[in-house]
């Protein structure tokens, strides 16, 4: 397919869509599907048929609309109506009312204002098509301008020029570490191929507790990731790509398979794309579900069919990666940013965000916040704004306690830093990280030593066991935290815990171990009083830890008092 | 023999000027110059994996500690192999190893010939400050000539690598994750029932502890002879 043919196809598709007066969108991403949104879609279709409105109304299954807390979400594109918590016909009359009111006043009790800060304050680049296109139809993606960037790059730009735009955009790796994407690409581009091969890998091994950005992007707009990978492959000189997705994401896998097939059929992937000399083939690799496989060297080992263990770097994958060939490995969200950057230019992207953190970032907003779901915000938005405006604040008039970013590799940010802008540097300065974008809000009902214990439990079960500090150190740390939350710990235990934080961080082989102490270290730093309360006073202020005294509920602390020795 | 394309570089290790080939690791060069860096997963003749973290060294200009066994030398590099900071971390790592399984030397057949024990002596480790995890692990005595005692295993994977890289049998592999990782023969079958094991005993002799031992040896007799690997490799290369 050539660029002209692509544009023609987009035009025909656009015409076809304008003939439909009411296009009703139903979210069919995982969160809404779990609320039976597929049934909602079916009953809307049945209702439209019953009213004989098939000519002017069409129901379309789309990707995530963001506000997962209010799902299933249904929107009417023609008049901008948005409905929440829509139940299928066997539960309620919601779908009947929606179809009946197409030409009249909207259904009041289901209405959700699209003017909410949650929607208004977002800036969508990665998610621009999410909730608008049918992820299982490539025509929908093409109609939204999809694959124009790839074909433009292939026919009008040299690989170096593509890299130049990415560098200019200031895009940094969205997997968490924030490594400059342009720099990575140019390193791989410069590396000489091994046995004639270079590879591109998309890291879709999202495993952080509370994070679902990558899954959502893959479920809502899989073609965009393929396009980003193809552009990257062209820029670095690779002809083969792999998408590594964990097997726990069946819907993402299903849609990726469909997307790859459709793109191949249209000649947008495969041999001689757009009649150029560039060929690119993408294969899926399913991960069995190991957090460590998100680490690039472990991921590469896993793609090779080996045990998913990391190896020391250097050599970096850019030099020696998959089957010893130079390998470009980027996160799902990073690839999803590529097409718009090529379409609009690097300078356009660089104008968004802060000085060192450009563009937008997708966050999975979870925990004690009214509007849980998926958001995309420009970098540098203050955390307070994210939580109180977009997130709608803390429910039940409770008090904010901490925001956990970056999952088990990240840390807890206390109230005093709420006005901090969300960008790579600011988060790092308070001991946390951007990570892949999990943002878990906690209120006073969360006990911080218990939170630390939860993440340490995750880390020690997800450690691959290769290096000693991570394999054994995390277990000791988890045991110490268990003692603390059970009210059995001594002050010496706390000192040992801090010592282990330092050892595990500085001596572990890969990022998993090196960052595993972060949740403990940040809670110790900002919520030390709670640790002291648990150890010295056998008291859990949040009332979470069983067997310990809760202020206002129990007068006397339970358990043995601390044995202070030496 | 492979064509030698390596460049010659010079670097400083603990203040000593050392000459090296650019394809050598810090550990190689340190050993050539009689500078001691503790290791457990490294053994001459097998591929290095950088897993035991005992050979971590400091490199001037970087705050990050790097494993000497897999870090290539660079021109002008200044390496410190022994500082209070490194000693502190090495001891901490050894402590964790001792806490992980059962390493009670007095009841071990390798007492006196154990690399873990020897390192503890070298680094002045007299006691450990973390609690013992003491899991109950099986002893596999199903093999006619050898015993695998998983209580003594430190997961250095020397046995796995020697069996794969030198013997070519790949009898041993890893099973499980994190602290539950175990070395297993074949698909977690008893060693005695392994069809791939050739009974060569290389694994026993590269094992640094009393995890793999010969039957019928009393404590103190079970000496390991792991020096044959570079010789074997050399002989093979010459034959090719």
PDB file of C-alpha atoms in Angstrom, chain A residues 71 126 175 177 183 196 361 364 467:
ATOM      1  CA  UNK A  71     -17.640   1.697  33.829  1.00  0.00           C
ATOM      2  CA  UNK A 126      -0.757   8.186  23.413  1.00  0.00           C
ATOM      3  CA  UNK A 175       9.156   1.973  30.944  1.00  0.00           C
ATOM      4  CA  UNK A 177      14.088   4.623  33.787  1.00  0.00           C
ATOM      5  CA  UNK A 183      19.958   8.307  22.107  1.00  0.00           C
ATOM      6  CA  UNK A 196      23.058  -9.497   9.361  1.00  0.00           C
ATOM      7  CA  UNK A 361       2.659  10.472  30.583  1.00  0.00           C
ATOM      8  CA  UNK A 364      -2.993   4.292  36.055  1.00  0.00           C
ATOM      9  CA  UNK A 467      22.087 -13.012  42.736  1.00  0.00           C
TER      10      UNK A 467
END
